Coordinates of C-alpha atoms (C1' of nucleotides) in Angstrom, one line a residue:
Chain A
X72 CA -33.7 -6.1 -2.2
X73 CA -36.3 -5.9 0.5
X74 CA -38.2 -8.9 -0.6
X75 CA -35.1 -11.1 -0.5
X76 CA -34.6 -10.7 3.1
X77 CA -34.7 -14.4 4.0
X78 CA -32.8 -15.6 7.0
X79 CA -29.7 -16.7 5.2
X80 CA -29.2 -13.6 3.1
X81 CA -29.9 -11.4 6.1
X82 CA -27.1 -13.2 8.0
X83 CA -24.5 -12.8 5.3
X84 CA -25.6 -9.1 4.9
X85 CA -25.0 -8.6 8.6
X86 CA -21.6 -10.2 8.4
X87 CA -20.6 -7.9 5.5
X88 CA -21.6 -4.9 7.6
X89 CA -19.4 -6.0 10.4
X90 CA -16.4 -6.3 8.1
X91 CA -17.1 -2.9 6.6
X92 CA -17.2 -1.3 10.0
X93 CA -13.8 -2.8 10.9
X94 CA -12.5 -1.3 7.7
X95 CA -14.0 2.0 8.6
X96 CA -12.0 2.2 11.9
X97 CA -8.8 2.1 9.9
X98 CA -9.5 4.2 6.9
X99 CA -12.6 5.7 5.5
X100 CA -11.6 5.5 1.8
X101 CA -10.7 1.9 2.2
X102 CA -14.3 1.0 3.0
X103 CA -15.5 1.1 -0.5
X104 CA -12.8 -1.2 -1.8
X105 CA -13.2 -3.7 1.1
X106 CA -16.9 -4.0 0.8
X107 CA -16.6 -4.5 -3.0
X108 CA -14.2 -7.3 -2.4
X109 CA -16.7 -9.0 -0.2
X110 CA -19.6 -8.7 -2.6
X111 CA -18.3 -8.3 -6.1
X112 CA -19.6 -11.2 -8.2
X113 CA -16.8 -11.1 -10.8
X114 CA -14.2 -11.3 -8.0
X115 CA -16.0 -14.3 -6.4
X116 CA -16.3 -16.0 -9.7
X117 CA -12.6 -15.6 -10.5
X118 CA -11.8 -16.9 -7.0
X119 CA -13.8 -20.0 -7.7
X120 CA -12.0 -20.5 -11.0
X121 CA -8.8 -20.3 -9.0
X122 CA -10.0 -23.1 -6.7
X123 CA -11.0 -25.1 -9.6
X124 CA -7.5 -24.8 -11.1
X125 CA -6.1 -26.0 -7.8
X126 CA -8.4 -28.9 -7.6
X127 CA -7.1 -29.9 -11.1
X128 CA -3.6 -29.8 -9.8
X129 CA -2.7 -26.6 -11.6
X130 CA -1.0 -23.9 -9.5
X131 CA -2.7 -20.6 -10.4
X132 CA 0.5 -18.8 -9.3
X133 CA 3.1 -21.2 -10.8
X134 CA 6.7 -20.3 -11.0
X135 CA 9.4 -21.6 -13.3
X136 CA 8.2 -20.8 -16.8
X137 CA 11.0 -18.9 -18.6
X138 CA 10.0 -17.2 -21.8
X139 CA 12.7 -17.4 -24.5
X140 CA 11.1 -14.7 -26.7
X141 CA 9.2 -11.5 -26.5
X142 CA 6.2 -10.2 -28.5
X143 CA 8.1 -7.2 -29.8
X144 CA 11.0 -9.4 -30.9
X145 CA 8.8 -11.8 -32.8
X146 CA 6.8 -9.1 -34.5
X147 CA 9.9 -7.2 -35.6
X148 CA 11.6 -10.4 -36.9
X149 CA 8.7 -12.2 -38.5
X150 CA 5.8 -9.9 -39.1
X151 CA 7.0 -8.9 -42.6
X152 CA 7.4 -12.5 -43.7
X153 CA 4.8 -14.0 -46.1
X154 CA 2.7 -16.9 -44.9
X155 CA 4.8 -19.3 -47.1
X156 CA 8.0 -18.0 -45.6
X157 CA 6.6 -18.4 -42.1
X158 CA 5.8 -22.1 -42.9
X159 CA 9.5 -22.7 -43.4
X160 CA 10.2 -21.4 -39.9
X161 CA 9.5 -24.6 -37.9
X162 CA 10.9 -23.4 -34.5
X163 CA 8.7 -23.3 -31.4
X164 CA 8.7 -19.9 -29.7
X165 CA 7.9 -19.3 -26.0
X166 CA 6.3 -16.2 -24.6
X167 CA 4.8 -15.0 -21.4
X168 CA 2.5 -12.1 -20.6
X169 CA -0.9 -10.9 -19.7
X170 CA -3.9 -12.0 -21.6
X171 CA -5.5 -8.7 -22.7
X172 CA -8.2 -10.0 -25.1
X173 CA -10.0 -13.2 -26.0
X174 CA -12.2 -14.1 -28.9
X175 CA -13.8 -17.5 -28.5
X176 CA -15.4 -19.4 -31.5
X177 CA -16.2 -22.6 -29.7
X178 CA -13.8 -24.9 -31.4
X179 CA -11.1 -22.3 -31.9
X180 CA -10.1 -19.1 -30.2
X181 CA -7.9 -16.0 -30.5
X182 CA -6.3 -13.9 -27.8
X183 CA -3.7 -11.2 -27.4
X184 CA -0.8 -11.6 -25.1
X185 CA 1.0 -8.5 -23.8
X186 CA 4.5 -8.3 -22.5
X187 CA 6.9 -5.4 -21.9
X188 CA 7.8 -5.2 -25.6
X189 CA 4.2 -5.1 -27.0
X190 CA 1.5 -7.5 -28.0
X191 CA 1.2 -10.6 -30.1
X192 CA -1.9 -12.6 -31.1
X193 CA -2.3 -16.3 -30.1
X194 CA -4.5 -18.9 -31.7
X195 CA -5.8 -22.1 -30.2
X196 CA -7.6 -24.9 -32.0
X197 CA -9.4 -27.7 -30.4
X198 CA -7.8 -30.3 -32.6
X199 CA -4.3 -29.0 -32.4
X200 CA -3.9 -29.1 -28.7
X201 CA -5.1 -31.6 -26.0
X202 CA -8.7 -31.2 -25.0
X203 CA -8.0 -30.6 -21.3
X204 CA -5.8 -27.6 -22.1
X205 CA -8.3 -26.2 -24.6
X206 CA -11.1 -26.4 -22.1
X207 CA -8.9 -24.8 -19.4
X208 CA -8.3 -21.9 -21.8
X209 CA -11.9 -21.4 -22.6
X210 CA -13.3 -21.9 -19.1
X211 CA -10.7 -20.9 -16.5
X212 CA -8.3 -18.5 -18.2
X213 CA -9.7 -14.9 -18.0
X214 CA -8.6 -11.7 -19.6
X215 CA -6.2 -10.2 -17.2
X216 CA -4.5 -13.5 -16.3
X217 CA -0.9 -14.2 -17.0
X218 CA 0.0 -17.1 -19.2
X219 CA 3.0 -18.7 -20.9
X220 CA 2.6 -20.2 -24.4
X221 CA 4.7 -22.2 -26.7
X222 CA 4.0 -22.7 -30.4
X223 CA 4.9 -21.9 -33.9
X224 CA 4.2 -18.8 -36.0
X225 CA 1.8 -18.4 -38.8
X226 CA -0.3 -15.7 -40.5
X227 CA -4.0 -15.4 -40.2
X228 CA -6.2 -14.6 -43.2
X229 CA -6.1 -10.9 -42.3
X230 CA -2.3 -11.1 -42.3
X231 CA -1.6 -10.8 -38.6
X232 CA 1.4 -12.6 -37.2
X233 CA 0.1 -15.2 -34.7
X234 CA 1.4 -17.9 -32.4
X235 CA -0.4 -21.3 -32.9
X236 CA -0.4 -22.5 -29.3
X237 CA 0.9 -26.0 -28.7
X238 CA 1.4 -25.7 -24.9
X239 CA -0.2 -23.3 -22.4
X240 CA 1.0 -22.6 -18.9
X241 CA -1.1 -20.8 -16.3
X242 CA 1.2 -18.3 -14.5
X243 CA -1.0 -15.9 -12.5
X244 CA -4.7 -15.7 -11.9
X245 CA -6.1 -12.1 -11.8
X246 CA -9.0 -11.9 -9.4
X247 CA -10.2 -8.5 -10.6
X248 CA -11.2 -7.6 -14.1
X249 CA -9.2 -5.1 -16.2
X250 CA -10.5 -1.7 -17.1
X251 CA -12.6 -1.5 -20.2
X252 CA -10.7 -2.4 -23.4
X253 CA -12.0 0.3 -25.6
X254 CA -12.0 3.5 -23.6
X255 CA -9.3 2.4 -21.2
X256 CA -9.2 3.9 -17.7
X257 CA -10.4 7.6 -17.7
X258 CA -11.0 8.3 -14.0
X259 CA -8.2 10.6 -13.0
X260 CA -8.2 9.7 -9.4
X261 CA -8.0 5.9 -10.1
X262 CA -5.3 6.5 -12.7
X263 CA -3.1 8.2 -10.0
X264 CA -4.0 6.0 -7.1
X265 CA -3.8 2.7 -9.0
X266 CA -1.2 3.6 -11.5
X267 CA -0.7 0.0 -12.4
X268 CA -4.2 0.0 -14.0
X269 CA -3.4 3.1 -15.9
X270 CA -0.2 1.5 -17.2
X271 CA -2.1 -1.6 -18.3
X272 CA -5.0 0.3 -19.9
X273 CA -3.4 3.4 -21.4
X274 CA -0.6 3.2 -23.8
X275 CA 0.1 6.9 -23.5
X276 CA 0.9 6.5 -19.8
X277 CA 3.5 3.9 -20.6
X278 CA 5.0 6.2 -23.2
X279 CA 5.3 9.1 -20.8
X280 CA 7.2 7.1 -18.3
X281 CA 9.4 5.6 -20.8
X282 CA 10.3 9.1 -22.0
X283 CA 10.9 10.2 -18.4
X284 CA 13.3 7.3 -17.9
X285 CA 15.0 8.2 -21.2
X286 CA 15.4 11.8 -20.2
X287 CA 17.1 10.9 -17.0
X288 CA 19.3 8.5 -18.8
X289 CA 20.3 11.1 -21.4
X290 CA 21.2 13.7 -18.8
X291 CA 23.4 11.2 -17.1
X292 CA 25.1 10.3 -20.3
X293 CA 25.6 13.9 -21.3
X294 CA 27.3 14.8 -18.0
X295 CA 29.3 11.6 -17.7
X296 CA 30.7 12.3 -21.1
X297 CA 31.9 15.7 -19.9
X298 CA 33.7 14.1 -16.9
X299 CA 31.1 14.9 -14.3
X300 CA 31.0 12.6 -11.3
X301 CA 27.6 11.4 -10.1
X302 CA 27.4 11.7 -6.3
X303 CA 24.9 11.2 -3.5
X304 CA 24.6 13.6 -0.6
X305 CA 22.3 13.5 2.4
X306 CA 18.5 13.8 2.2
X307 CA 18.2 14.4 5.9
X308 CA 19.6 17.8 6.7
X309 CA 20.2 19.5 10.0
X310 CA 19.7 22.8 8.3
X311 CA 17.3 23.1 5.4
X312 CA 19.7 25.0 3.0
X313 CA 20.5 25.6 -0.6
X314 CA 17.2 27.3 -1.4
X315 CA 14.5 29.4 0.2
X316 CA 11.5 27.1 0.8
X317 CA 9.5 25.5 3.6
X318 CA 10.9 22.1 4.6
X319 CA 9.4 18.9 5.8
X320 CA 10.5 18.3 9.4
X321 CA 11.3 14.9 10.7
X322 CA 12.8 13.6 13.9
X323 CA 15.8 11.4 14.7
X324 CA 14.9 9.4 17.8
X325 CA 18.3 8.1 18.9
X326 CA 19.8 11.6 18.7
X327 CA 16.6 13.3 19.8
X328 CA 16.9 16.0 17.1
X329 CA 14.8 17.4 14.4
X330 CA 16.0 17.0 10.8
X331 CA 14.8 18.4 7.5
X332 CA 14.2 16.7 4.3
X333 CA 16.4 18.5 1.8
X334 CA 15.0 21.4 -0.1
X335 CA 18.1 21.4 -2.3
X336 CA 21.4 19.4 -2.4
X337 CA 23.3 22.6 -3.3
X338 CA 25.4 23.2 -0.2
X339 CA 26.6 19.6 0.1
X340 CA 27.6 19.5 -3.6
X341 CA 29.6 22.6 -3.2
X342 CA 31.3 21.1 -0.2
X343 CA 32.4 18.4 -2.6
X344 CA 33.8 21.0 -4.9
X345 CA 35.8 22.3 -2.0
X346 CA 37.1 18.7 -1.6
X347 CA 38.5 18.8 -5.1
X348 CA 35.6 17.0 -7.0
X349 CA 35.6 19.7 -9.6
X350 CA 32.6 18.4 -11.6
X351 CA 29.8 16.8 -9.7
X352 CA 26.1 16.2 -10.2
X353 CA 23.3 14.7 -8.2
X354 CA 20.0 13.6 -9.6
X355 CA 17.4 13.0 -7.0
X356 CA 14.4 13.7 -5.0
X357 CA 13.9 17.1 -3.3
X358 CA 11.1 18.0 -0.9
X359 CA 9.3 21.2 -0.3
X360 CA 6.5 21.6 2.1
X361 CA 4.3 23.8 -0.1
X362 CA 1.2 23.8 -2.2
X363 CA 0.3 21.0 -4.6
X364 CA -0.8 22.1 -8.1
X365 CA -0.5 21.0 -11.7
X366 CA 3.1 22.3 -11.5
X367 CA 4.0 21.4 -8.0
X368 CA 4.4 18.1 -6.1
X369 CA 5.8 18.0 -2.6
X370 CA 8.5 15.7 -3.7
X371 CA 10.0 16.3 -7.1
X372 CA 13.1 15.4 -9.0
X373 CA 15.9 17.7 -9.8
X374 CA 19.4 17.6 -11.1
X375 CA 22.0 19.9 -9.7
X376 CA 25.5 20.0 -11.2
X377 CA 28.6 22.1 -10.4
X378 CA 31.6 22.8 -12.6
X379 CA 34.7 24.4 -11.2
X380 CA 36.3 27.1 -13.4
X381 CA 33.1 27.8 -15.2
X382 CA 30.9 30.9 -15.1
X383 CA 27.1 31.3 -15.3
X384 CA 27.6 32.2 -18.9
X385 CA 29.4 28.9 -19.6
X386 CA 26.4 27.2 -18.0
X387 CA 23.9 29.0 -20.3
X388 CA 25.8 27.3 -23.2
X389 CA 26.0 24.0 -21.4
X390 CA 22.3 24.0 -20.5
X391 CA 21.4 24.9 -24.1
X392 CA 23.4 21.9 -25.3
X393 CA 22.1 19.6 -22.6
X394 CA 18.4 20.4 -23.1
X395 CA 18.8 20.3 -26.9
X396 CA 20.5 16.9 -26.6
X397 CA 17.6 15.6 -24.5
X398 CA 15.0 17.1 -26.8
X399 CA 16.6 15.7 -30.0
X400 CA 16.8 12.2 -28.5
X401 CA 13.3 12.1 -27.2
X402 CA 10.9 14.3 -29.2
X403 CA 13.3 14.1 -32.2
X404 CA 12.7 17.7 -33.4
X405 CA 13.7 21.0 -31.7
X406 CA 10.3 22.5 -32.8
X407 CA 7.3 20.9 -31.2
X408 CA 3.8 21.6 -29.8
X409 CA 3.1 21.9 -26.2
X410 CA -0.5 22.4 -25.2
X411 CA -1.7 25.2 -27.4
X412 CA 1.6 26.6 -28.5
X413 CA 4.7 25.7 -30.6
X414 CA 8.0 25.8 -28.7
X415 CA 11.2 26.3 -30.7
X416 CA 14.3 25.0 -29.0
X417 CA 16.6 26.1 -31.8
X418 CA 19.8 27.7 -30.5
X419 CA 20.9 30.2 -29.5
X420 CA 18.2 30.9 -27.0
X421 CA 16.9 34.4 -26.1
X422 CA 18.6 36.1 -23.2
X423 CA 16.7 38.8 -21.2
X424 CA 18.1 41.1 -18.5
X425 CA 15.6 41.8 -15.8
X426 CA 16.7 45.4 -15.2
X427 CA 16.8 46.2 -18.9
X428 CA 13.3 44.7 -19.5
X429 CA 11.9 46.8 -16.7
X430 CA 13.6 50.0 -17.7
X431 CA 12.3 49.5 -21.2
X432 CA 8.8 49.2 -19.8
X433 CA 8.8 51.9 -17.0
X434 CA 11.9 54.0 -17.5
X435 CA 14.9 54.0 -15.2
X436 CA 12.9 55.2 -12.2
X437 CA 11.7 51.6 -11.6
X438 CA 15.2 50.4 -10.9
X439 CA 16.7 53.5 -9.3
X440 CA 13.9 55.1 -7.2
X441 CA 12.9 52.7 -4.4
X442 CA 9.7 54.6 -3.7
X443 CA 8.5 54.3 -7.3
X444 CA 9.4 50.6 -7.3
X445 CA 7.5 49.8 -4.2
X446 CA 4.5 51.9 -5.3
X447 CA 4.5 50.0 -8.5
X448 CA 4.7 46.6 -6.8
X449 CA 1.9 47.6 -4.4
X450 CA -0.3 48.7 -7.2
X451 CA 0.2 45.2 -8.7
X452 CA -0.7 43.5 -5.5
X453 CA 2.8 42.2 -4.9
X454 CA 3.9 41.2 -1.4
X455 CA 7.5 42.5 -1.3
X456 CA 8.0 43.0 2.5
X457 CA 10.2 46.0 1.7
X458 CA 12.8 43.8 -0.1
X459 CA 13.8 45.6 -3.3
X460 CA 15.0 42.5 -5.1
X461 CA 11.8 40.7 -4.4
X462 CA 9.7 43.6 -5.7
X463 CA 11.8 43.7 -8.9
X464 CA 11.7 40.0 -9.7
X465 CA 8.0 39.7 -8.9
X466 CA 7.2 42.7 -11.1
X467 CA 9.2 41.1 -13.9
X468 CA 7.6 37.7 -13.4
X469 CA 4.1 39.2 -13.4
X470 CA 4.7 41.1 -16.6
X471 CA 7.0 38.9 -18.7
X472 CA 6.7 35.3 -17.5
X473 CA 3.8 34.3 -19.7
X474 CA 5.5 35.6 -22.8
X475 CA 8.6 33.5 -22.3
X476 CA 7.4 30.5 -24.4
X477 CA 10.5 29.6 -26.3
X478 CA 13.5 28.8 -24.1
X479 CA 14.7 32.1 -22.6
X480 CA 17.5 32.8 -20.1
X481 CA 16.5 35.5 -17.7
X482 CA 19.5 37.1 -16.0
X483 CA 20.5 40.1 -13.8
X484 CA 18.9 38.9 -10.6
X485 CA 19.1 41.2 -7.6
X486 CA 21.5 40.4 -4.8
X487 CA 19.0 40.2 -2.0
X488 CA 17.1 37.3 -3.5
X489 CA 20.2 35.4 -4.3
X490 CA 22.1 34.6 -1.1
X491 CA 24.4 31.9 -2.6
X492 CA 25.3 33.6 -5.9
X493 CA 28.4 35.6 -6.8
X494 CA 28.2 39.4 -7.2
X495 CA 28.4 40.8 -10.7
X496 CA 31.8 42.4 -11.3
X497 CA 30.3 45.6 -12.8
X498 CA 27.2 46.0 -10.7
X499 CA 27.3 45.0 -7.0
X500 CA 23.5 45.2 -6.8
X501 CA 23.0 42.1 -9.1
X502 CA 24.5 38.6 -9.1
X503 CA 25.8 36.4 -11.9
X504 CA 22.7 34.3 -12.0
X505 CA 20.0 33.2 -14.5
X506 CA 16.8 31.2 -14.7
X507 CA 15.7 29.3 -17.7
X508 CA 12.1 29.8 -18.7
X509 CA 10.1 27.6 -21.1
X510 CA 6.4 28.1 -21.8
X511 CA 6.3 30.6 -19.0
X512 CA 7.7 28.1 -16.4
X513 CA 10.9 28.2 -14.6
X514 CA 12.8 25.1 -15.7
X515 CA 16.3 25.8 -14.4
X516 CA 18.2 28.1 -12.0
X517 CA 21.9 28.7 -12.2
X518 CA 24.7 31.0 -11.1
X519 CA 28.3 31.6 -10.6
X520 CA 28.8 30.4 -7.0
X521 CA 29.7 32.8 -4.2
X522 CA 33.0 31.4 -3.0
X523 CA 34.0 34.3 -0.7
X524 CA 33.4 33.0 2.8
X525 CA 33.3 36.4 4.4
X526 CA 30.7 37.7 1.9
X527 CA 28.8 34.4 2.3
X528 CA 28.6 34.8 6.1
X529 CA 27.3 38.4 5.6
X530 CA 24.7 37.2 3.2
X531 CA 23.4 34.6 5.6
X532 CA 23.3 37.3 8.3
X533 CA 21.2 39.5 6.0
X534 CA 18.9 36.5 5.4
X535 CA 18.4 36.0 9.1
X536 CA 17.5 39.7 9.3
X537 CA 14.9 39.2 6.6
X538 CA 13.4 36.5 8.8
X539 CA 13.1 39.1 11.6
X540 CA 11.3 41.4 9.1
X541 CA 8.6 38.7 8.9
X542 CA 9.8 37.1 5.6
X543 CA 8.9 33.5 6.0
X544 CA 11.1 32.3 3.2
X545 CA 14.8 33.0 3.9
X546 CA 18.0 31.2 4.0
X547 CA 19.3 30.0 7.4
X548 CA 22.8 30.6 8.7
X549 CA 25.0 27.6 7.9
X550 CA 28.3 28.0 9.7
X551 CA 29.5 24.6 8.7
X552 CA 29.1 25.6 5.0
X553 CA 30.9 28.9 5.6
X554 CA 33.8 27.1 7.2
X555 CA 34.0 24.8 4.1
X556 CA 34.3 27.9 2.0
X557 CA 37.1 29.2 4.3
X558 CA 39.2 26.3 3.1
X559 CA 38.7 27.6 -0.5
X560 CA 36.2 26.7 -3.2
X561 CA 37.6 27.3 -6.7
X562 CA 35.5 29.6 -8.9
X563 CA 32.5 27.5 -9.8
X564 CA 29.2 27.7 -11.5
X565 CA 26.3 25.5 -10.7
X566 CA 22.7 24.8 -11.9
X567 CA 19.6 23.0 -11.0
X568 CA 17.0 21.7 -13.5
X569 CA 13.5 20.6 -12.6
X570 CA 13.2 17.1 -14.3
X571 CA 9.5 16.8 -13.8
X572 CA 8.7 20.0 -15.6
X573 CA 11.1 19.2 -18.4
X574 CA 9.4 15.8 -18.9
X575 CA 6.0 17.6 -18.9
X576 CA 7.1 19.7 -21.8
X577 CA 8.6 16.7 -23.7
X578 CA 5.5 14.5 -23.2
X579 CA 2.9 17.3 -23.7
X580 CA 1.6 16.7 -20.2
X581 CA -0.4 19.5 -18.7
X582 CA -0.1 18.3 -15.1
X583 CA 3.0 17.3 -13.1
X584 CA 0.9 14.3 -11.9
X585 CA 1.0 12.9 -15.3
X586 CA 4.8 12.5 -15.2
X587 CA 5.1 11.2 -11.6
X588 CA 4.1 7.5 -11.1
X589 CA 2.5 8.1 -7.7
X590 CA 1.8 11.8 -7.3
X591 CA 0.9 13.2 -3.9
X592 CA -2.8 12.6 -3.0
X593 CA -4.7 12.6 0.2
X594 CA -4.7 9.1 1.7
Chain B
rG180 C1' -5.6 28.2 2.0
rA181 C1' -9.8 30.6 -1.5
rG182 C1' -13.3 30.2 -5.7
rC183 C1' -15.7 27.1 -9.5
rC184 C1' -16.9 22.1 -11.1
rG185 C1' -17.4 16.9 -10.4
rU186 C1' -18.4 11.8 -7.8
rU187 C1' -24.4 6.9 -11.1
rA188 C1' -22.9 -1.2 -12.5
rG189 C1' -16.0 -4.0 -12.6
rC190 C1' -14.9 0.0 -16.8
rU191 C1' -16.8 4.2 -20.2
rC192 C1' -20.9 7.1 -19.9
rA193 C1' -26.6 8.6 -20.4
rG194 C1' -30.4 10.0 -17.0
rC195 C1' -34.4 17.2 -19.4
rU196 C1' -37.7 21.6 -15.2
rG197 C1' -38.2 16.0 -8.5
rG198 C1' -42.3 10.4 -9.9
rU199 C1' -37.3 5.0 -6.0
rA200 C1' -32.3 3.8 -12.5
rG201 C1' -30.4 2.9 -18.4
rA202 C1' -26.8 1.8 -22.6
rG203 C1' -22.0 -0.1 -24.5
rC204 C1' -17.9 -3.0 -22.9
rA205 C1' -16.8 -6.6 -19.1
rA206 C1' -19.3 -11.0 -16.6
rC207 C1' -22.6 -15.4 -16.8
rU208 C1' -25.6 -19.5 -20.0
rG209 C1' -25.9 -21.3 -24.9
rC210 C1' -24.4 -21.5 -30.5
rC211 C1' -20.2 -20.7 -33.7
rU212 C1' -12.8 -23.6 -36.3
rU213 C1' -9.2 -17.2 -39.1
rU214 C1' -11.3 -13.3 -35.3
rU215 C1' -9.3 -8.6 -33.8
rA216 C1' -14.3 -3.1 -30.4
rA217 C1' -15.8 -10.8 -33.6
rG218 C1' -21.1 -12.1 -34.1
rC219 C1' -26.1 -14.1 -32.5
rA220 C1' -29.8 -15.4 -28.5
rG221 C1' -30.6 -15.1 -23.4
rU222 C1' -29.3 -13.8 -18.0
rG223 C1' -27.5 -11.5 -13.7
rG224 C1' -25.4 -7.1 -11.6
rG225 C1' -26.7 -0.4 -8.5
rU226 C1' -27.1 2.0 0.1
rC227 C1' -26.9 6.9 -7.7
rA228 C1' -19.6 9.2 -2.7
rC229 C1' -21.3 9.9 2.6
rA230 C1' -24.6 12.4 6.3
rG231 C1' -28.6 15.5 7.2
rG232 C1' -32.7 18.6 5.3
rU233 C1' -37.1 20.1 2.0
rU234 C1' -41.1 17.1 -0.1
rC235 C1' -46.6 12.7 -0.5
rG236 C1' -42.1 11.4 -3.2
rA237 C1' -34.9 13.0 -4.1
rA238 C1' -29.7 10.2 -8.5
rU239 C1' -32.3 15.0 -9.5
rC240 C1' -33.5 20.7 -5.0
rC241 C1' -30.8 22.7 -0.3
rU242 C1' -26.8 22.2 3.6
rG243 C1' -22.6 19.9 5.5
rU244 C1' -18.5 16.2 5.0
rA245 C1' -14.9 13.2 2.2
rC246 C1' -12.2 12.6 -2.2
rG247 C1' -10.9 14.4 -7.0
rG248 C1' -10.3 18.1 -11.1
rC249 C1' -9.5 23.2 -12.8
rU250 C1' -8.2 28.3 -11.6
rC251 C1' -5.7 31.6 -8.0
rA252 C1' -2.1 32.3 -4.0
rC253 C1' 3.2 30.3 -2.3
rC254 C1' 6.9 28.0 -5.0
rA255 C1' 10.6 24.6 -8.9

RNA sequence: GAGCCGUUAGCUCAGCUGGUAGAGCAACUGCCUUUUAAGCAGUGGGUCACAGGUUCGAAUCCUGUACGGCUCACCA
């Protein structure tokens, strides 16, 4: 404080300020972390322990220790054994991991070691290991450090399977302390910005991402078994096509041209169907330059798949099967709770026609009399830009979306909001398209593909006209895609599923940021 | 983009209608050979997000900024 302002302290204080100001030039938010690094006592202490280790000839970042066992493996193989049975097991086991707790009794000590499979307790006794190692463990090994151990198994008085350490290897010194052991890491911002800390401190986070990985795996397995081919198409697009959304724009220097990060892989996948790859899918990142919310991240993961000789109705069945397959192999039960509601995935799922739902609510005027429709939309505050289909779907969403808790297929989409979908054979005003809603959220979008190149060209032209009407979300003309269709695309149906939102449901996560390792945040 | 709320020790949180900061965990020094949120005794640690303002006096009241959360809008 003020009274401590002796010459020496004042000098070091001044130096710290200078460093901070340097940091400030580059990044404001970095300032706090940098200045902490300079001043934090625990950090400095751990650094001095590191130097002490080096002085003793111990590499605090040593390589070369190869664990032959894992915590999970030892627990599942030996935890049920009695103490007597364990005494018969004379093998030495070797493990490596992070020290996550330490209980020191002076002449003996307990700790827990954590690896990818779980945790196991270790025990050290002064008289069963050389004194140097024992002192090292007590004085220089901190919670957070990585270590390798070798020893035999036994059971403590309380019955916990424990490794009696005969050899200890320093593997990595942690210079910063771990988050608190009991409450974990709560601060949402730190959890997202420093996800590694979240993963260390919060078991649930690890479980969420394991589930995410499993979901992706299951989807691949499901489609592979049905003879789909996984493919990769460009992320950099000369035309942002396949959906109506605002793209991220980037620039190719050598060609001096703007490119767009893909808003959907759709048009490239259908080119592959033209090429004879009758069943294809792509699972990957898609980018949309729009708002960030609990349900939106600028980059998100979706799967799109296309199946020749299938219709949108076939895809309803396929998606039911696929999603149920994923649910059964992750949650385990087709009925489970999400947030405040129970969701029942039992098949068959409900199917609702947009037009019928609206006619039931308002009478046939709503779908036949444009004046009535637009008046209704206006009264609900819907921005329709004179586009009938937009007014219809928005009215539907406003009124029904929230009630679609159990998986529901919504179909009968209007033509003018579906520039890539095939016209319905009975009603040219609507297309053979559906969306899957779960818990009031759109999870999937699918349709029988428009494979008539002349119709497709006209649809693109209509979209360009909508742009001129002032609609900021429209589909651009893609002549290259039209010419692909001119070579002939077999009748095909395709679907896109939002993986992040599906994982949210399966992990009971209320925000999309909980299911993306590094969600978008301001720098 | 708009509204509301938040930011206090490494972590989790208190801090009433203004009187220049507290706890638990972690850390440090001791003691302790079966603990597991180990225990006991002691110690250190804070530009209370940042910048202004009001005031004799601000973590507390006001304004602005940054970052975050929630809701809404656009969308998947």
